[in-house]
Coordinates of C-alpha atoms in Angstrom, one line a residue:
M1 CA 152.9 -6.0 107.1
K2 CA 152.2 -7.5 103.7
K3 CA 148.5 -7.7 104.7
I4 CA 148.6 -4.1 105.7
L5 CA 150.1 -3.2 102.3
L6 CA 147.3 -5.2 100.6
V7 CA 144.7 -3.2 102.5
L8 CA 146.4 0.1 101.6
L9 CA 146.5 -0.8 97.9
M10 CA 142.8 -1.8 98.1
I11 CA 141.9 1.5 99.6
L12 CA 143.8 3.4 96.9
F13 CA 142.9 1.4 93.8
A14 CA 139.9 -0.8 94.7
M15 CA 136.9 -0.7 92.3
P16 CA 133.3 -1.4 93.4
L17 CA 131.7 -4.7 92.4
Q18 CA 130.2 -4.6 88.9
A19 CA 126.4 -4.4 88.6
S20 CA 124.7 -6.6 86.0
D21 CA 124.4 -5.1 82.6
K22 CA 121.1 -6.9 82.3
L23 CA 119.9 -5.2 85.5
I24 CA 120.5 -1.8 84.0
Q25 CA 118.8 -2.9 80.9
F26 CA 115.6 -4.0 82.8
I27 CA 115.4 -0.8 84.8
E28 CA 115.9 1.5 81.8
Y29 CA 113.4 -0.6 79.7
I30 CA 110.7 -0.3 82.3
G31 CA 111.3 3.4 82.7
A32 CA 111.1 4.0 79.0
D33 CA 108.2 1.6 78.0
Y34 CA 105.8 1.6 80.9
K35 CA 103.9 4.5 79.4
S36 CA 103.0 2.2 76.5
A37 CA 101.4 -0.3 79.0
V38 CA 99.5 2.0 81.4
A39 CA 97.7 5.3 81.1
E40 CA 95.5 7.0 83.7
G41 CA 95.5 3.9 85.9
Q42 CA 94.3 1.6 83.1
I43 CA 96.1 -1.1 81.1
I44 CA 96.3 0.0 77.5
N45 CA 98.5 -2.8 76.2
A46 CA 98.2 -6.1 78.0
A47 CA 101.3 -7.6 76.4
E48 CA 103.4 -4.6 77.4
Y49 CA 102.0 -4.6 80.9
A50 CA 102.8 -8.3 81.3
E51 CA 106.3 -7.5 80.2
M52 CA 106.6 -4.7 82.8
V53 CA 105.5 -7.1 85.5
E54 CA 107.9 -9.8 84.4
F55 CA 110.9 -7.5 84.1
A56 CA 110.2 -5.9 87.5
S57 CA 110.2 -9.4 89.1
L58 CA 113.6 -10.2 87.5
I59 CA 115.3 -7.2 89.2
P60 CA 115.5 -8.3 92.9
P61 CA 117.5 -11.6 92.2
Q62 CA 120.1 -9.6 90.4
L63 CA 120.7 -6.9 92.9
P64 CA 124.1 -6.9 94.7
D65 CA 124.0 -8.5 98.2
G66 CA 123.5 -6.2 101.1
N67 CA 122.0 -3.3 99.3
A68 CA 118.8 -2.9 101.3
A69 CA 117.9 0.5 99.7
L70 CA 117.9 -1.0 96.2
L71 CA 115.9 -4.0 97.3
Q72 CA 113.3 -1.8 98.9
Q73 CA 113.1 0.3 95.7
S74 CA 112.7 -2.8 93.5
E75 CA 109.9 -4.0 95.8
L76 CA 108.2 -0.6 95.5
L77 CA 108.6 -0.7 91.7
Q78 CA 106.8 -4.0 91.6
Q79 CA 104.0 -2.6 93.8
L80 CA 103.6 0.5 91.7
I81 CA 103.3 -1.5 88.5
K82 CA 100.8 -3.8 90.2
N83 CA 98.8 -0.7 91.2
K84 CA 99.0 0.7 87.7
A85 CA 100.7 3.8 88.9
E86 CA 101.3 6.9 86.7
P87 CA 104.2 6.6 84.2
A88 CA 105.8 9.7 85.7
D89 CA 106.1 7.9 89.1
I90 CA 107.6 4.8 87.4
Q91 CA 110.1 7.0 85.5
Q92 CA 111.1 8.8 88.6
L93 CA 111.7 5.6 90.6
T94 CA 113.6 3.8 87.8
A95 CA 115.8 6.8 87.2
K96 CA 116.7 6.9 90.9
M97 CA 117.4 3.1 90.9
R98 CA 119.5 3.3 87.7
Q99 CA 121.6 6.2 89.1
T100 CA 122.3 4.3 92.3
I101 CA 123.4 1.2 90.4
I102 CA 125.6 3.2 88.0
A103 CA 127.2 5.0 90.9
A104 CA 128.2 1.6 92.4
M105 CA 129.7 0.3 89.2
P106 CA 133.3 0.6 88.1
Q107 CA 133.8 2.9 85.2
V108 CA 132.4 1.6 81.9
A109 CA 135.1 0.6 79.4
L110 CA 135.0 3.3 76.8
P111 CA 134.8 2.5 73.1
A112 CA 138.2 1.6 71.6
K113 CA 137.7 4.1 68.8
I114 CA 135.6 7.3 68.5
P115 CA 132.0 6.1 67.7
D116 CA 131.3 6.4 64.0
L117 CA 127.6 7.4 63.4
Q118 CA 127.8 6.8 59.6
R119 CA 129.1 3.3 60.2
G120 CA 126.4 2.8 62.9
Q121 CA 123.8 3.8 60.3
A122 CA 125.1 1.3 57.8
L123 CA 125.1 -1.4 60.5
Y124 CA 121.6 -0.4 61.5
Q125 CA 120.3 -0.8 57.9
S126 CA 121.9 -4.3 57.7
Y127 CA 120.7 -5.6 61.1
C128 CA 117.9 -3.5 62.4
A129 CA 115.9 -1.8 59.6
A130 CA 113.8 -5.0 58.9
C131 CA 112.0 -4.5 62.2
H132 CA 112.7 -0.9 63.2
G133 CA 112.2 0.5 59.7
A134 CA 114.6 2.2 57.3
N135 CA 113.9 5.6 59.0
A136 CA 114.0 4.1 62.5
Q137 CA 110.3 4.7 63.1
G138 CA 109.5 1.2 64.2
D139 CA 107.6 0.4 61.0
G140 CA 109.9 -2.2 59.3
L141 CA 108.4 -4.9 57.0
A142 CA 109.1 -7.5 59.8
A143 CA 107.4 -5.4 62.4
K144 CA 103.8 -6.5 61.6
G145 CA 102.4 -8.7 64.3
L146 CA 105.2 -8.1 66.7
D147 CA 104.1 -7.5 70.3
P148 CA 105.6 -5.4 71.7
E149 CA 106.2 -3.3 68.6
P150 CA 109.7 -2.3 67.7
T151 CA 111.0 0.9 69.1
N152 CA 110.4 4.2 67.3
F153 CA 113.8 5.9 67.8
H154 CA 112.3 9.3 66.9
E155 CA 110.1 9.2 70.0
F156 CA 111.5 12.0 72.2
E157 CA 110.0 10.9 75.5
R158 CA 111.6 7.5 75.1
Y159 CA 114.9 9.1 74.0
E160 CA 115.0 11.1 77.3
A161 CA 114.8 7.9 79.4
R162 CA 117.5 5.8 77.7
S163 CA 121.3 6.1 78.1
I164 CA 123.8 5.2 75.4
F165 CA 125.1 2.5 77.8
G166 CA 121.6 1.1 78.2
L167 CA 121.2 1.0 74.4
F168 CA 124.6 -0.7 74.1
N169 CA 123.5 -3.4 76.6
T170 CA 120.2 -3.9 74.7
I171 CA 122.1 -4.4 71.4
T172 CA 124.5 -6.7 73.2
L173 CA 122.1 -8.8 75.2
G174 CA 118.8 -8.5 73.4
V175 CA 115.5 -8.4 75.2
E176 CA 114.1 -11.6 76.6
E177 CA 110.8 -13.0 75.1
T178 CA 110.7 -10.3 72.4
A179 CA 111.8 -10.1 68.8
M180 CA 114.9 -8.1 69.9
T181 CA 117.7 -10.6 69.7
S182 CA 121.2 -10.4 70.9
F183 CA 123.9 -8.9 68.6
S184 CA 126.8 -10.1 70.8
Y185 CA 128.3 -11.7 67.8
L186 CA 129.2 -8.3 66.4
D187 CA 132.4 -6.8 67.6
E188 CA 132.2 -4.3 70.5
Q189 CA 133.0 -1.2 68.4
S190 CA 130.2 -2.0 66.0
R191 CA 127.7 -2.2 68.9
W192 CA 128.9 1.2 70.2
D193 CA 128.5 2.7 66.7
M194 CA 125.0 1.3 66.5
A195 CA 124.1 2.6 70.0
F196 CA 125.3 6.1 69.2
Y197 CA 123.5 6.1 65.9
V198 CA 120.1 5.1 67.3
G199 CA 120.7 7.2 70.5
A200 CA 121.3 10.3 68.4
I201 CA 118.2 10.2 66.2
A202 CA 115.7 11.9 68.5
S203 CA 118.4 14.3 69.7
E204 CA 118.1 16.2 66.4
Q205 CA 115.0 17.8 67.9
V206 CA 117.1 19.6 70.5
E207 CA 118.3 23.2 70.1
L208 CA 122.2 23.1 70.4
S209 CA 122.8 26.9 70.8
N210 CA 122.8 26.5 74.6
T211 CA 125.7 23.9 74.7
P212 CA 128.2 24.7 77.4
T213 CA 131.5 24.3 75.5
S214 CA 133.6 24.0 78.7
L215 CA 131.9 20.7 79.4
I216 CA 132.9 19.2 76.1
T217 CA 135.8 17.3 77.6
R218 CA 137.0 13.7 78.0
N219 CA 136.2 14.1 81.7
N220 CA 132.5 14.0 80.9
I221 CA 132.4 10.9 78.6
Q222 CA 131.7 8.4 81.4
M223 CA 128.9 10.6 82.8
L224 CA 127.3 11.1 79.4
L225 CA 127.6 7.4 78.4
T226 CA 125.8 6.2 81.5
S227 CA 123.3 9.1 82.0
T228 CA 120.0 9.6 80.3
P229 CA 119.1 13.0 78.8
Q230 CA 116.7 13.5 81.7
D231 CA 119.6 13.0 84.2
V232 CA 121.8 15.6 82.5
K233 CA 119.0 18.0 82.0
Q234 CA 118.2 17.8 85.7
Q235 CA 121.9 18.5 86.5
Y236 CA 122.6 21.3 84.0
A237 CA 119.1 22.5 83.0
E238 CA 118.6 23.4 79.3
Q239 CA 122.4 23.4 78.9
G240 CA 122.4 19.7 79.9
E241 CA 119.9 18.8 77.2
A242 CA 122.0 20.5 74.6
L243 CA 125.2 18.9 76.0
M244 CA 123.8 15.4 75.7
A245 CA 122.5 16.1 72.1
V246 CA 126.0 17.2 71.1
F247 CA 127.6 14.2 72.7
R248 CA 125.3 11.8 70.8
Q249 CA 125.6 13.6 67.5
Q250 CA 129.3 14.6 67.6
P251 CA 131.1 12.2 69.9
E252 CA 134.4 13.0 68.3
R253 CA 134.4 16.4 70.0
F254 CA 134.5 14.7 73.4
F255 CA 136.8 11.8 72.6
S256 CA 139.4 14.0 71.0
A257 CA 139.1 16.9 73.5
K258 CA 142.4 17.5 75.2
N259 CA 143.4 21.2 75.2
T260 CA 140.6 22.9 77.2
D261 CA 141.5 26.2 78.9
P262 CA 141.4 25.5 82.6
L263 CA 140.3 29.1 83.4
Q264 CA 137.5 28.8 80.9
V265 CA 136.4 25.5 82.5
A266 CA 136.4 27.1 85.9
N267 CA 134.5 30.1 84.8
D268 CA 131.8 28.2 82.8
T269 CA 131.4 25.6 85.6
L270 CA 130.8 28.4 88.1
S271 CA 128.1 29.8 85.9
L272 CA 126.3 26.5 86.1
I273 CA 126.0 26.7 89.9
I274 CA 123.5 29.5 90.0
P275 CA 120.6 27.6 88.3
Q276 CA 121.2 24.8 90.8
L277 CA 121.0 27.2 93.7
E278 CA 117.8 28.7 92.3
Q279 CA 116.3 25.2 92.5
K280 CA 117.8 24.7 95.9
Q281 CA 119.9 21.8 94.6
Y282 CA 122.7 22.4 97.0
D283 CA 124.4 19.0 96.5
Q284 CA 124.6 19.6 92.8
A285 CA 125.8 23.1 93.3
Y286 CA 128.5 21.9 95.7
N287 CA 129.7 19.3 93.2
L288 CA 130.0 21.9 90.5
A289 CA 132.0 24.2 92.8
V290 CA 134.4 21.3 93.5
A291 CA 134.7 20.6 89.7
A292 CA 135.3 24.3 89.0
Y293 CA 138.4 24.1 91.2
L294 CA 139.7 20.6 90.5
D295 CA 139.0 20.4 86.7
G296 CA 139.7 24.0 86.1
F297 CA 141.6 26.4 88.3
E298 CA 143.9 23.9 90.0
L299 CA 145.4 22.9 86.7
I300 CA 146.6 26.4 86.0
E301 CA 147.5 27.6 89.6
N302 CA 151.2 26.8 89.3
N303 CA 151.4 28.9 86.2
L304 CA 149.6 31.7 87.8
A305 CA 151.7 31.4 91.0
A306 CA 154.8 32.1 88.9
V307 CA 153.2 35.3 87.6
D308 CA 151.1 36.6 90.5
L309 CA 151.2 34.5 93.7
T310 CA 148.9 36.8 95.7
L311 CA 146.2 36.5 93.0
K312 CA 146.6 32.7 92.9
D313 CA 146.1 32.5 96.7
Q314 CA 143.2 34.9 96.6
I315 CA 141.3 32.8 94.0
E316 CA 142.1 29.6 95.9
N317 CA 140.7 31.0 99.2
K318 CA 137.6 32.5 97.5
M319 CA 136.8 29.1 95.9
L320 CA 137.3 27.3 99.2
G321 CA 135.0 29.8 100.9
L322 CA 132.3 29.3 98.2
R323 CA 132.3 25.6 98.8
Q324 CA 131.9 26.1 102.5
H325 CA 129.0 28.6 102.1
I326 CA 127.2 26.3 99.6
K327 CA 127.4 23.5 102.2
Q328 CA 126.0 25.9 104.8
Q329 CA 123.1 26.8 102.3
A330 CA 123.8 30.5 102.4
G331 CA 121.4 32.9 100.6
L332 CA 121.1 33.0 96.8
S333 CA 122.1 36.6 96.5
E334 CA 125.2 36.1 98.7
L335 CA 126.4 33.1 96.8
T336 CA 125.8 34.8 93.5
L337 CA 127.9 37.7 94.5
E338 CA 130.7 35.3 95.6
I339 CA 130.6 33.5 92.2
Q340 CA 130.7 36.8 90.3
A341 CA 133.7 37.9 92.4
I342 CA 135.6 34.7 91.6
Q343 CA 134.8 35.1 87.9
Q344 CA 136.2 38.6 88.0
L345 CA 139.4 37.3 89.7
L346 CA 139.6 34.5 87.0
S347 CA 139.5 37.3 84.3
Q348 CA 142.4 39.0 86.1
A349 CA 144.3 35.7 86.1
E350 CA 143.7 35.3 82.4
A351 CA 145.0 38.8 81.7
A352 CA 148.0 38.2 83.9
L353 CA 148.9 35.0 82.1
D354 CA 148.3 36.5 78.7
N355 CA 150.6 39.4 79.5
S356 CA 153.3 37.0 80.8
N357 CA 152.8 34.9 77.7
L358 CA 154.6 32.0 79.5
A359 CA 158.0 33.0 78.0
S360 CA 160.7 30.4 77.8
G361 CA 162.2 31.5 81.1
N362 CA 158.9 31.1 82.8
V363 CA 158.3 27.6 81.4
F364 CA 161.8 26.6 82.5
L365 CA 161.4 28.0 86.0
L366 CA 157.9 26.4 86.4
A367 CA 159.1 23.0 85.2
L368 CA 162.1 23.2 87.6
L369 CA 160.1 24.4 90.6
I370 CA 157.2 21.9 90.3
L371 CA 159.6 18.9 90.2
L372 CA 161.9 20.4 92.8
R373 CA 159.0 21.1 95.2
E374 CA 157.3 17.7 94.8
G375 CA 160.6 15.8 94.6
L376 CA 162.0 17.3 97.7
E377 CA 159.3 15.8 99.9
A378 CA 159.8 12.4 98.5
L379 CA 163.6 12.8 98.7
L380 CA 163.5 13.5 102.4
V381 CA 161.6 10.3 103.1
V382 CA 163.8 8.2 100.9
A383 CA 167.0 9.7 102.2
A384 CA 166.0 9.4 105.8
I385 CA 165.0 5.7 105.6
Y386 CA 167.9 4.7 103.4
S387 CA 170.3 6.4 105.7
V388 CA 168.9 4.2 108.5
A389 CA 169.5 1.1 106.4
V390 CA 173.2 2.1 105.8
K391 CA 173.8 3.3 109.3
T392 CA 172.5 0.1 110.9
E393 CA 173.9 -2.2 108.1
Q394 CA 170.5 -3.8 107.3
P395 CA 170.5 -5.1 103.7
A396 CA 166.8 -6.1 103.9
L397 CA 165.9 -2.5 104.6
K398 CA 168.0 -1.3 101.7
R399 CA 166.2 -3.6 99.4
S400 CA 162.8 -2.5 100.7
V401 CA 163.7 1.2 100.0
H402 CA 164.8 0.3 96.5
Y403 CA 161.7 -1.8 95.8
G404 CA 159.6 1.2 97.1
W405 CA 161.0 3.9 94.9
I406 CA 161.4 1.7 91.8
S407 CA 157.8 0.5 92.1
A408 CA 156.6 4.1 92.5
L409 CA 158.5 5.2 89.4
A410 CA 157.1 2.3 87.4
L411 CA 153.5 3.1 88.5
G412 CA 154.1 6.8 87.9
G413 CA 155.2 6.0 84.3
L414 CA 152.0 3.9 83.8
T415 CA 149.9 6.7 85.3
W416 CA 151.4 9.2 82.9
F417 CA 150.6 6.9 79.9
I418 CA 147.1 6.3 81.1
A419 CA 146.4 10.0 81.8
S420 CA 147.9 11.0 78.4
Y421 CA 146.6 8.3 76.1
V422 CA 143.8 6.2 77.7
I423 CA 141.6 8.2 80.1
T424 CA 141.5 11.6 81.7
I425 CA 141.8 11.3 85.4
S426 CA 139.1 13.4 87.0
G427 CA 139.9 16.1 89.6
A428 CA 138.1 14.3 92.4
S429 CA 139.9 11.0 91.7
R430 CA 143.2 12.8 91.6
E431 CA 142.6 14.5 94.9
M432 CA 141.3 11.4 96.6
T433 CA 144.3 9.4 95.5
E434 CA 146.7 12.2 96.8
G435 CA 144.8 12.6 100.0
Y436 CA 144.5 9.0 101.1
T437 CA 148.1 8.3 100.0
A438 CA 149.4 11.2 102.1
L439 CA 147.4 10.2 105.2
I440 CA 148.5 6.6 105.0
A441 CA 152.2 7.7 104.6
A442 CA 151.8 10.2 107.5
A443 CA 150.5 7.5 109.8
I444 CA 153.4 5.1 109.1
L445 CA 156.0 8.0 109.3
F446 CA 154.6 9.0 112.6
Y447 CA 154.9 5.5 114.0
M448 CA 158.4 5.1 112.6
G449 CA 159.6 8.4 114.0
F450 CA 158.8 7.5 117.6
W451 CA 160.1 4.0 117.0
M452 CA 163.5 5.5 116.0
H453 CA 163.4 8.0 118.9
S454 CA 163.1 5.2 121.3
K455 CA 166.5 3.8 120.0
T456 CA 168.6 6.9 120.5
S457 CA 171.1 5.4 122.9
N458 CA 173.8 2.9 122.0
E459 CA 172.6 0.4 124.6
Q460 CA 169.0 0.5 123.4
W461 CA 170.0 0.1 119.8
Q462 CA 172.3 -2.9 120.6
Q463 CA 169.6 -4.5 122.6
F464 CA 167.2 -4.0 119.7
I465 CA 169.8 -5.5 117.2
N466 CA 170.2 -8.6 119.4
T467 CA 166.5 -9.3 120.0
Q468 CA 164.6 -7.9 117.0
V469 CA 166.6 -7.6 113.8
G470 CA 166.9 -11.3 113.2
K471 CA 163.2 -11.7 113.6
A472 CA 162.5 -8.7 111.4
L473 CA 164.6 -10.1 108.6
K474 CA 162.8 -13.4 108.7
T475 CA 159.3 -11.9 108.8
G476 CA 159.9 -9.0 106.4
A477 CA 158.9 -6.3 108.9
Y478 CA 161.0 -3.8 106.9
F479 CA 158.5 -4.1 104.1
G480 CA 156.5 -1.4 105.9
L481 CA 159.3 1.2 105.3
G482 CA 159.4 0.2 101.7
T483 CA 155.7 0.9 101.6
V484 CA 156.3 4.4 103.0
V485 CA 158.9 5.1 100.3
F486 CA 156.4 3.8 97.6
L487 CA 153.6 6.0 98.9
A488 CA 155.7 9.1 99.4
V489 CA 157.3 8.9 95.9
Y490 CA 154.2 7.9 94.0
R491 CA 152.1 10.7 95.5
E492 CA 154.6 13.3 94.4
I493 CA 155.0 11.7 90.9
F494 CA 151.2 11.6 90.6
E495 CA 150.8 15.3 91.3
T496 CA 153.8 16.3 89.2
I497 CA 152.4 14.4 86.1
L498 CA 149.2 16.3 86.2
F499 CA 150.8 19.7 86.7
Y500 CA 153.2 18.9 83.9
Q501 CA 150.4 18.0 81.6
S502 CA 148.9 21.4 82.0
L503 CA 152.2 23.2 81.7
W504 CA 153.1 21.2 78.5
L505 CA 149.9 22.4 76.9
Q506 CA 150.1 26.0 78.1
G507 CA 153.7 26.3 77.0
G508 CA 153.1 24.9 73.6
A509 CA 155.6 23.5 71.0
A510 CA 157.7 26.7 71.1
H511 CA 158.8 26.2 74.7
Q512 CA 159.1 22.4 74.8
M513 CA 162.9 22.6 75.1
S514 CA 162.7 25.0 78.0
F515 CA 160.3 22.5 79.6
I516 CA 162.7 19.6 79.2
L517 CA 165.7 21.7 80.4
G518 CA 163.7 22.7 83.5
I519 CA 163.1 19.0 84.3
I520 CA 166.8 18.1 83.8
A521 CA 167.8 21.0 86.1
A522 CA 165.4 19.9 88.8
L523 CA 166.7 16.4 88.6
G524 CA 170.2 17.6 88.9
L525 CA 169.4 19.7 92.0
L526 CA 167.5 16.8 93.6
A527 CA 170.5 14.6 93.1
I528 CA 172.9 17.1 94.7
L529 CA 170.5 17.6 97.6
G530 CA 170.1 13.8 98.0
I531 CA 173.8 13.2 98.2
G532 CA 174.3 16.0 100.6
L533 CA 171.5 14.8 102.9
F534 CA 172.8 11.2 102.8
K535 CA 176.4 12.1 103.6
F536 CA 175.4 14.5 106.4
A537 CA 173.2 11.9 108.0
L538 CA 175.9 9.3 108.0
K539 CA 178.5 11.6 109.7
L540 CA 176.2 12.1 112.7
P541 CA 176.7 10.1 115.9
L542 CA 174.2 7.3 116.4
K543 CA 172.2 9.2 119.0
A544 CA 172.1 12.4 117.0
F545 CA 171.3 10.4 113.8
F546 CA 168.3 8.6 115.3
G547 CA 167.1 11.8 117.0
S548 CA 167.3 14.0 113.9
T549 CA 165.8 11.3 111.6
A550 CA 162.9 10.7 114.0
L551 CA 162.2 14.5 114.2
L552 CA 162.3 14.6 110.3
M553 CA 159.8 11.8 110.0
I554 CA 157.4 13.4 112.5
V555 CA 157.7 16.8 110.7
L556 CA 156.9 15.0 107.4
A557 CA 154.0 13.2 109.0
F558 CA 152.7 16.7 110.1
V559 CA 153.1 18.1 106.5
M560 CA 151.4 15.0 104.9
T561 CA 148.6 15.1 107.3
G562 CA 147.8 18.7 106.3
K563 CA 148.1 18.0 102.7
G564 CA 146.1 14.8 102.9
I565 CA 143.2 16.6 104.6
A566 CA 143.4 19.5 102.2
A567 CA 143.3 17.1 99.2
L568 CA 140.2 15.3 100.5
Q569 CA 138.5 18.6 101.2
E570 CA 139.2 19.7 97.6
A571 CA 137.6 16.4 96.5
G572 CA 134.5 17.1 98.6
V573 CA 135.1 14.1 100.9
I574 CA 135.7 16.1 104.1
A575 CA 133.8 19.2 105.1
I576 CA 135.3 22.7 105.1
N577 CA 135.3 25.3 107.8
Q578 CA 137.5 28.1 106.6
L579 CA 139.7 30.3 108.9
N580 CA 141.2 33.6 108.3
T581 CA 144.8 32.3 108.6
P582 CA 147.7 32.2 106.1
T583 CA 148.5 29.3 103.9
I584 CA 152.0 27.7 104.3
S585 CA 151.8 25.0 101.7
W586 CA 155.4 23.7 102.2
L587 CA 154.5 22.9 105.8
G588 CA 151.1 21.5 104.9
I589 CA 149.3 24.3 106.8
Y590 CA 146.0 25.4 105.3
P591 CA 143.3 27.8 106.6
T592 CA 140.7 25.3 107.6
V593 CA 139.5 24.0 111.0
Q594 CA 139.7 20.3 109.8
S595 CA 143.3 20.3 108.6
L596 CA 144.6 22.4 111.5
A597 CA 142.7 20.2 114.0
A598 CA 144.2 17.0 112.5
Q599 CA 147.7 18.5 112.8
L600 CA 147.0 19.7 116.3
I601 CA 145.9 16.2 117.3
L602 CA 149.1 14.8 115.8
L603 CA 151.2 17.3 117.8
V604 CA 149.4 16.6 121.0
L605 CA 149.8 12.9 120.5
A606 CA 153.5 13.3 119.6
T607 CA 154.0 15.3 122.8
V608 CA 152.3 12.7 125.0
I609 CA 154.4 9.9 123.4
L610 CA 157.6 11.9 123.7
L611 CA 157.0 12.6 127.4
N612 CA 156.1 9.0 128.1
Q613 CA 159.4 7.8 126.4
R614 CA 161.4 10.2 128.4
K615 CA 159.7 9.0 131.6
Q616 CA 160.5 5.4 130.7
K617 CA 164.2 6.2 130.0
T618 CA 164.4 8.0 133.4
L619 CA 163.0 5.0 135.2
A620 CA 165.3 2.7 133.4

């Protein structure tokens, strides 16, 4: 069971293997500088061309094992360089390679402080101006005779092909067999400051009036650090070019961004979908539709539900349908009308929330209901399993339950700290964590429910006690139930934290006391419900106790299956086929073929197992 837990934790929290920073540097360097070596199929700078050949040959040995696609691309890159291909072809291939490697990397560690361009300029003058020139035009006093020549940071075409992360790597590692030495002896923040300064120079040529303000959030820092201006322009058209320029010139706007209106984020992100659809970029359009929900509307839906539940459900279903229709590559006019309809509904939601003004009573009620709803699901699991421990007098199981919920609370506290002060958890990451956690817990609950159902008679239980409990205590088999407790409690804490962050910002300082009182009231109600559930369970006869607890666990598995599938659909992991059926969220019933099919399979499997157990009891 410990091995199983390890696998589960790896699924939830594993990070991909890190790609070499030098690998990213080589690929970006070739993409940016190849045009200085070859033009119209002819070598125009022999030294630059030799460097391109050398750097391309150094890429394959540093590729991660087993990545056949990247290896094939690196071999194609070498062949294109050998054939003196057009710079546009090289840029296109290196951009694709770089994006593939970045996608497989863990998140880049963000600068410890907001990048300071003025400090970066001062550092540049001290360490870089001798070669790159006082005005960063590659004409410093030490530049004479250098081959290749130092970079001219005003060159716009080169700016478009380099990411801030790539510049940071070049400053850190240097460039082999050139005059560009490593500055790894400088502290990390200094290297980030220099990277932002030189990376922002050419961005002054960009018109900033098209900047999509809704995308100026901490959520986008990772993407903007590791993307080139070409990447972002391809994703967001002219708005992307402006977005990258603002990021490089005014990074403080992103690093300090916290209080972004979720409805505005949803509305603006939906607007970005239409240009993607016009270019038939359906994958990009789908990702934006997912982001409009996860990073926008979902963060405000609890507040809206307290004011207008019908409108909240209407918007949620419309956004679900939009994602489905984009996947099906519906017509541009149809999808445009859908987007406009959702934006009109979002305007209605904004008006409804403005009129309600989130009075103290609303903030109190929302804080109470959010915690009560999420906490009740976790409480049912904890109470059911702990009651089994008490009823059967198994101290090892008691300890496992306590380890489970205490660990979940501790990790929940750490999650709150990280989400508040370190990073912003993206909507997709949030839903994937919730989805996988729910499905793992559902599987274990389903198994335990039928295990308990098979022990509903005194004789069967005593036989189990005599033959299995001793072995279970020695091998730690009860650790699995502790895992269920951990998963169930942590999933609800995780979701509660993110809803509470939104409510805290929406309520403002004036309603913080109402917010706190709502939490206290919810905790009090959960304590009363927990005591009641626990005492009621202990008064039941053994057969009724095991039967009812088994049924509860199977029902919870049914609920978590639906919620897990729904969360993965919201994250874009599982496809969506919408049905015209009602949503019953407290039962985990959602109007999609995939979630209902998964729950139907669970019910059929439960029926088969139940009939088989009854048959075995009859024969016995």
